[in-house]
mmCIF file of C-alpha atoms in Angstrom:
data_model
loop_
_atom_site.group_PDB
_atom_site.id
_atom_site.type_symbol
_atom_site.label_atom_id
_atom_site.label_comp_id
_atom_site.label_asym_id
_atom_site.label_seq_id
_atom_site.Cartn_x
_atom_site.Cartn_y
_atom_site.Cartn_z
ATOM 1 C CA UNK A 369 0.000 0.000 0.000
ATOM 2 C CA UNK A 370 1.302 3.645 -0.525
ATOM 3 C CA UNK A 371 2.418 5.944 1.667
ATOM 4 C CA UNK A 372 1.381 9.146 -0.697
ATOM 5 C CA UNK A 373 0.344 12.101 -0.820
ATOM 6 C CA UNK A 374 -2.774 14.330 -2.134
ATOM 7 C CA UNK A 375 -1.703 15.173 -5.254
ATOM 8 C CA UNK A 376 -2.952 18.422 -4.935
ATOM 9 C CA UNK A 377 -0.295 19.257 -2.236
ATOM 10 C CA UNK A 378 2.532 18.790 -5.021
ATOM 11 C CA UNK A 379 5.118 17.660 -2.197
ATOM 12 C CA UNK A 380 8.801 17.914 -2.584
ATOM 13 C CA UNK A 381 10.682 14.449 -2.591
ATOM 14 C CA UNK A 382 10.948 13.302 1.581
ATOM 15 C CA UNK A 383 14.945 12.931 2.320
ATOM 16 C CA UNK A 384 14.307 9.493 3.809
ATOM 17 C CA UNK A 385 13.714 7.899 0.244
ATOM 18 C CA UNK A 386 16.691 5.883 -1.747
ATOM 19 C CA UNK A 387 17.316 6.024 -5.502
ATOM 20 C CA UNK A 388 14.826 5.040 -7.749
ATOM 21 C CA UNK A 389 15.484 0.945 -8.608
ATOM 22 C CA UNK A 390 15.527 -0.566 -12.142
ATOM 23 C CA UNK A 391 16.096 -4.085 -13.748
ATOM 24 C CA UNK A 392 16.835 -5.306 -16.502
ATOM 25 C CA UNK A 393 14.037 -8.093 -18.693
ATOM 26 C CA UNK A 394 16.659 -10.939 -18.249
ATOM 27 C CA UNK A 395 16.466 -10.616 -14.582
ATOM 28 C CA UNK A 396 12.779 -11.383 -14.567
ATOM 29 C CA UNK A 397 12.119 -15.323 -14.348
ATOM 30 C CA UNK A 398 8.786 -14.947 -16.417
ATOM 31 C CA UNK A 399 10.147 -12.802 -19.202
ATOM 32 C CA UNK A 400 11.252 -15.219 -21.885
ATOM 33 C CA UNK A 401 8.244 -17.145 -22.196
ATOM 34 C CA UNK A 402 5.758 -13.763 -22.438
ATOM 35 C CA UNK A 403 4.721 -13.167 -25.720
ATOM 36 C CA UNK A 404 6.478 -10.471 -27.450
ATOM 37 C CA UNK A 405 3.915 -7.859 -27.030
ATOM 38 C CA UNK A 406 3.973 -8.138 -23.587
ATOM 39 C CA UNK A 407 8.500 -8.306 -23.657
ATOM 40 C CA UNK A 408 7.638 -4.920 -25.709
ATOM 41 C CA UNK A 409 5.909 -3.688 -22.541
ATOM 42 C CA UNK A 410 8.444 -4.799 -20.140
ATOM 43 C CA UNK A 411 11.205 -3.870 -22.175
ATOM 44 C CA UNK A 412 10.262 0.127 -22.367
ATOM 45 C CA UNK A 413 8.628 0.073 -18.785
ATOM 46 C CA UNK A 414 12.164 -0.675 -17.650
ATOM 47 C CA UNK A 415 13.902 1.633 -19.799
ATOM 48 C CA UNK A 416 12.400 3.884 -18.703
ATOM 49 C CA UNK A 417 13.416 3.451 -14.748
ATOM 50 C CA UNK A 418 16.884 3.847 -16.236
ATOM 51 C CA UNK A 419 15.960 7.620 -16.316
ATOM 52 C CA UNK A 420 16.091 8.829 -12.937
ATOM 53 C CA UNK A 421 12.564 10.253 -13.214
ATOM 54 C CA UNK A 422 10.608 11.747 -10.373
ATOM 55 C CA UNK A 423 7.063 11.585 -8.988
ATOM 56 C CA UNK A 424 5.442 14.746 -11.235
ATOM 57 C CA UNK A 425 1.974 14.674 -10.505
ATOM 58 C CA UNK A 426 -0.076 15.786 -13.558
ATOM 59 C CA UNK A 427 2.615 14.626 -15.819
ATOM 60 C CA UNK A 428 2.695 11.881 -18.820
ATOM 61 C CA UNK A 429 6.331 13.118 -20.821
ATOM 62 C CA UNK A 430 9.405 11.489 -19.282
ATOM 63 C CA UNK A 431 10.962 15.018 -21.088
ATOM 64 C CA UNK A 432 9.621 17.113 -17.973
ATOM 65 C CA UNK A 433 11.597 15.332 -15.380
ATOM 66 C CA UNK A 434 8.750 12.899 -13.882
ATOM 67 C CA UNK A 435 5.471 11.148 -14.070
ATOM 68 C CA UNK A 436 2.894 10.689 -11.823
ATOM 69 C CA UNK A 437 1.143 6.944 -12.350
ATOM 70 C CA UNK A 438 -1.465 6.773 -14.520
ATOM 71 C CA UNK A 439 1.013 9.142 -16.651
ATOM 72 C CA UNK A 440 3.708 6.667 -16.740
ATOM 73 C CA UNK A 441 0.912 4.227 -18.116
ATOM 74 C CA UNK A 442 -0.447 6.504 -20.208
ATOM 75 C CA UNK A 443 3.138 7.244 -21.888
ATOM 76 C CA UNK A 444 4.442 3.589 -22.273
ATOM 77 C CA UNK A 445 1.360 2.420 -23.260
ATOM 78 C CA UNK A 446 0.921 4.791 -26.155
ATOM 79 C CA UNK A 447 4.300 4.431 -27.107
ATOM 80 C CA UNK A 448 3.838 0.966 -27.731
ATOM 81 C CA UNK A 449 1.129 1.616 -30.221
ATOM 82 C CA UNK A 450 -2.207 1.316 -28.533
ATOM 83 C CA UNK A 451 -4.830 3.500 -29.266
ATOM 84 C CA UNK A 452 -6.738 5.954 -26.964
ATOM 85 C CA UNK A 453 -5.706 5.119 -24.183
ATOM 86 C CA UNK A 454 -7.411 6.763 -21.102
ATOM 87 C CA UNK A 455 -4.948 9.111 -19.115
ATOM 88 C CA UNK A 456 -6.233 8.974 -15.528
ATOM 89 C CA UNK A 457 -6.257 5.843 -13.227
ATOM 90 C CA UNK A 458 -9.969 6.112 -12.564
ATOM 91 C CA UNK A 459 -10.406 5.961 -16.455
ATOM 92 C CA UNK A 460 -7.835 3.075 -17.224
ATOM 93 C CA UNK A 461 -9.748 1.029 -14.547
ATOM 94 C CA UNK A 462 -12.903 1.446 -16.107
ATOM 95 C CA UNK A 463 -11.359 0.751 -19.693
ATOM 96 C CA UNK A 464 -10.130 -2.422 -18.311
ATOM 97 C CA UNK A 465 -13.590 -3.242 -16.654
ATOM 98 C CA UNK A 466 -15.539 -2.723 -19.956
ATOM 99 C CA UNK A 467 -13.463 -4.871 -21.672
ATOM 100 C CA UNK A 468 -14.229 -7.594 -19.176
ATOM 101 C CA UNK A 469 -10.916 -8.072 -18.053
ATOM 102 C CA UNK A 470 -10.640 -7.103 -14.554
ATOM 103 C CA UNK A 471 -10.201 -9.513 -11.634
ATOM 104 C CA UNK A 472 -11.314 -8.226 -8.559
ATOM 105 C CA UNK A 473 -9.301 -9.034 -5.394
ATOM 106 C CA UNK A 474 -11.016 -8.809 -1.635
ATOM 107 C CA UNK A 475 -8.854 -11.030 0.184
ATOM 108 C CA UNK A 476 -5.662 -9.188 2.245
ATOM 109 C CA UNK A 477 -3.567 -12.682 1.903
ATOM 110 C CA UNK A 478 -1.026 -12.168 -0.372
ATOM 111 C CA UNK A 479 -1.795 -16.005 -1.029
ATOM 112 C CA UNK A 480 -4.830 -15.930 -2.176
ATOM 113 C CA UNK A 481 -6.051 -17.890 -4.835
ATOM 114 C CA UNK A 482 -7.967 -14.446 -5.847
ATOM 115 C CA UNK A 483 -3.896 -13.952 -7.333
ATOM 116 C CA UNK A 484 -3.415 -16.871 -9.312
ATOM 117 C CA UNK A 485 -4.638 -15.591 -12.612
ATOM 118 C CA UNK A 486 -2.155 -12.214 -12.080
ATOM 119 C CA UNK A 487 0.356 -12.599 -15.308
ATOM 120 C CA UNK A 488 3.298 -10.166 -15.925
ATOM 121 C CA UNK A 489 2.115 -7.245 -17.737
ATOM 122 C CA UNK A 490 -1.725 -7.355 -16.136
ATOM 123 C CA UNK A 491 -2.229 -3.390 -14.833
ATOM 124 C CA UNK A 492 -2.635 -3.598 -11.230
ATOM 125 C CA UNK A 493 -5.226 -0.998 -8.867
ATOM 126 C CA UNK A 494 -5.466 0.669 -5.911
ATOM 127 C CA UNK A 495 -7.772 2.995 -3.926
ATOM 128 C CA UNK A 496 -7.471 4.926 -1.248
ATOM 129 C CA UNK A 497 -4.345 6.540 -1.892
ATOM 130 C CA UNK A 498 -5.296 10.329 -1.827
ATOM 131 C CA UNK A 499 -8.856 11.643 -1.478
ATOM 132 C CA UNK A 500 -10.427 11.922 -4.926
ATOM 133 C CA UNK A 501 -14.307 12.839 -6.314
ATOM 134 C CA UNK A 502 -13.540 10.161 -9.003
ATOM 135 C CA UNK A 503 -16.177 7.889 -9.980
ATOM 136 C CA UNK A 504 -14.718 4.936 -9.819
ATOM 137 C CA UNK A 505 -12.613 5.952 -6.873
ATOM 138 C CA UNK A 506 -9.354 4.188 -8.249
ATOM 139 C CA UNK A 507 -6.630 6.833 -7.462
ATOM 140 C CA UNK A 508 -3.618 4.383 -8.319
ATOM 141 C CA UNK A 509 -2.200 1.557 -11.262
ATOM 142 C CA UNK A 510 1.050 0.184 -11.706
ATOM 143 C CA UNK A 511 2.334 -3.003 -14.156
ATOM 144 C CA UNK A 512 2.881 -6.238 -12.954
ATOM 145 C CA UNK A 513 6.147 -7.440 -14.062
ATOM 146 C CA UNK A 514 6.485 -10.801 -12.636
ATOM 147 C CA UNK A 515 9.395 -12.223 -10.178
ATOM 148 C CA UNK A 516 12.713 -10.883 -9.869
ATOM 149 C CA UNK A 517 15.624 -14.019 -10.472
ATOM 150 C CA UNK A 518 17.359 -12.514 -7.599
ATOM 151 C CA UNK A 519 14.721 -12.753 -4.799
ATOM 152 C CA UNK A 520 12.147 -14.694 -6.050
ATOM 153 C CA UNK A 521 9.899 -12.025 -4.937
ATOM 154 C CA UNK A 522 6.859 -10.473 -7.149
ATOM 155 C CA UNK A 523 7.712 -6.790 -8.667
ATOM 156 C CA UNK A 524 5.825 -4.024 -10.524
ATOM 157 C CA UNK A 525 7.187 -1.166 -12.330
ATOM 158 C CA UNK A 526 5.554 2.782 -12.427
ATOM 159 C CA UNK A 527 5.999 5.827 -10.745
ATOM 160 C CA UNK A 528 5.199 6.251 -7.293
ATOM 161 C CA UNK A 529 5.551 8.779 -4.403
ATOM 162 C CA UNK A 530 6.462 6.422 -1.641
ATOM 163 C CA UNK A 531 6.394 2.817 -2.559
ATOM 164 C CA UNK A 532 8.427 0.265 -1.397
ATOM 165 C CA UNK A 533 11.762 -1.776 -3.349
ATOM 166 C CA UNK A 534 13.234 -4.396 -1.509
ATOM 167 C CA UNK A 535 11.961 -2.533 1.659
ATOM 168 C CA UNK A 536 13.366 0.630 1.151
ATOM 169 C CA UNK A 537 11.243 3.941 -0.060
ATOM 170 C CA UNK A 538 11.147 4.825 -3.259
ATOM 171 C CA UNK A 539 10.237 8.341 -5.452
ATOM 172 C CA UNK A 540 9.755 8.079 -8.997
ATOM 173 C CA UNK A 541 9.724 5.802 -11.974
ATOM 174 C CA UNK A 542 11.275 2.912 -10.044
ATOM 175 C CA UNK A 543 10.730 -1.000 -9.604
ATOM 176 C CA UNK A 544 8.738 -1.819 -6.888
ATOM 177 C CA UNK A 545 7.614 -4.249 -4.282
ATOM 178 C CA UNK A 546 4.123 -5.564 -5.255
ATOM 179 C CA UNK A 547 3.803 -6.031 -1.454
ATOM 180 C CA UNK A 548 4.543 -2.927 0.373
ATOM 181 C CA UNK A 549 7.816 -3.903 2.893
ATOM 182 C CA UNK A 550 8.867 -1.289 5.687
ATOM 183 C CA UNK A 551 11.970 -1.854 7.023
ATOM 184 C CA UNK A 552 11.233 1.387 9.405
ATOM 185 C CA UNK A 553 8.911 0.742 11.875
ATOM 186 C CA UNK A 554 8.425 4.683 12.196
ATOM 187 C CA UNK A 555 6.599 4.265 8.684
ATOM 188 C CA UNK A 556 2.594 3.714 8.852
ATOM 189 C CA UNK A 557 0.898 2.533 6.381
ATOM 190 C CA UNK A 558 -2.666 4.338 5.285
ATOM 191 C CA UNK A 559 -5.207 2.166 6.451
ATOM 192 C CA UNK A 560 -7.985 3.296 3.577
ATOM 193 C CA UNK A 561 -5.345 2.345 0.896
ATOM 194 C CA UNK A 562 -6.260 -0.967 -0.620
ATOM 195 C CA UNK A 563 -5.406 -2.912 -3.610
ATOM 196 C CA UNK A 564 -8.406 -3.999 -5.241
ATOM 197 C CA UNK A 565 -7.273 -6.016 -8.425
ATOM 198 C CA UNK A 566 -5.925 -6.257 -11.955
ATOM 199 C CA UNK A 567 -6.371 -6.862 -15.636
ATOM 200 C CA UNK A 568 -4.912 -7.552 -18.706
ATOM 201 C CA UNK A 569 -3.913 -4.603 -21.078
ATOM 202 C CA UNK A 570 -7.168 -4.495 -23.452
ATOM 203 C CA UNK A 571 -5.749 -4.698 -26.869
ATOM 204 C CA UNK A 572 -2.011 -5.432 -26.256
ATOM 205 C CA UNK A 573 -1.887 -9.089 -27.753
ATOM 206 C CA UNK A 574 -3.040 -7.432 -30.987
ATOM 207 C CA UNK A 575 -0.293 -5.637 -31.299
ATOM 208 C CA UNK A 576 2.068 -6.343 -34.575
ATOM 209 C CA UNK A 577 4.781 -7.906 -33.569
ATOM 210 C CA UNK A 578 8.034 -6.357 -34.977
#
């Protein structure tokens, strides 16, 4: 769960945070049997944590420094070809849900079997992590990227204001923890924040492959 901020209050980066993290494809165990759509996505999400980008809120162009998420989505996944693609995380949620491609998730266990359908490259959803008059209330997405050969241990890949990578705070285009890790017990986590589910990228297996 984030730690973040309204992004109304435009918040400078906290000095407790550590440099944004990055992989590279080969060190994801999943990666070479995805299909090469989805090692397009990968490929250019993580290219793009290469960049030393910030949290931006209100931004989708790597050019102006940072991102906020649903910009980072927006961005990668229009660079990848797909069409009109929605911009906030409220309306990427729903474009997901009319497709019929969203799996919900109720269960807090980060075993549940409500998780065994989640596939690297499925967009994953929050809410809860700011106030927000949106209708749907989703105020947060990220990508799924599978498990890291190093760990073992599920990863995602976005921008954030105060995730988690290998239990250290993060702020930015980064790699992150799919399960948020404090190694501070001074850190609390926002107890409205949930994760609510994911789905597949509507369109992406269409995509030429070149």
């Amino acid at each position: 769960m984030p730690v973040a901020a309204s992004p109304s209050s435009n918040s400078a980066q906290p000095a407790d945070v550590f440099p944004n993290a990055s992989l590279e494809p080969e060190d994801l165990i999943e990666f070479p049997k995805l299909s090469k759509p989805i090692q397009l996505l990968i490929t250019k999400a993580l290219a793009l944590t290469h960049q030393n980008l910030t949290y931006l809120y209100g931004s989708a162009d790597p050019k102006e420094g940072g991102m906020d998420c649903s910009g980072f989505i927006y961005y990668l996944l229009s660079q990848i070809g797909l069409k009109d693609v929605p911009r906030s995380a409220s309306q990427i949620y729903s474009w997901v849900r009319k497709e019929g491609l969203f799996k919900a998730v109720l269960s807090n266990n980060q075993g549940s079997f409500e998780l065994s359908e989640l596939k690297p490259g499925d967009l994953l959803f929050w809410i809860g992590t700011y106030p927000t008059a949106n209708d749907p209330p989703i105020t947060h997405v990220m990508i799924y990227l599978g498990h890291e050969k190093q760990t073992g241990e599920p990863v995602m890949v976005g921008s954030s204001d105060g995730r988690t990578y290998h239990g250290k705070r993060r702020w930015g285009v980064s790699v992150f923890d799919l399960f948020m890790k404090f190694a501070n017990p001074h850190y609390h986590l926002n107890g409205s924040t949930k994760f609510i589910g994911y789905g597949k990228i509507p369109g992406i297996e269409t995509l030429e492959e070149n």
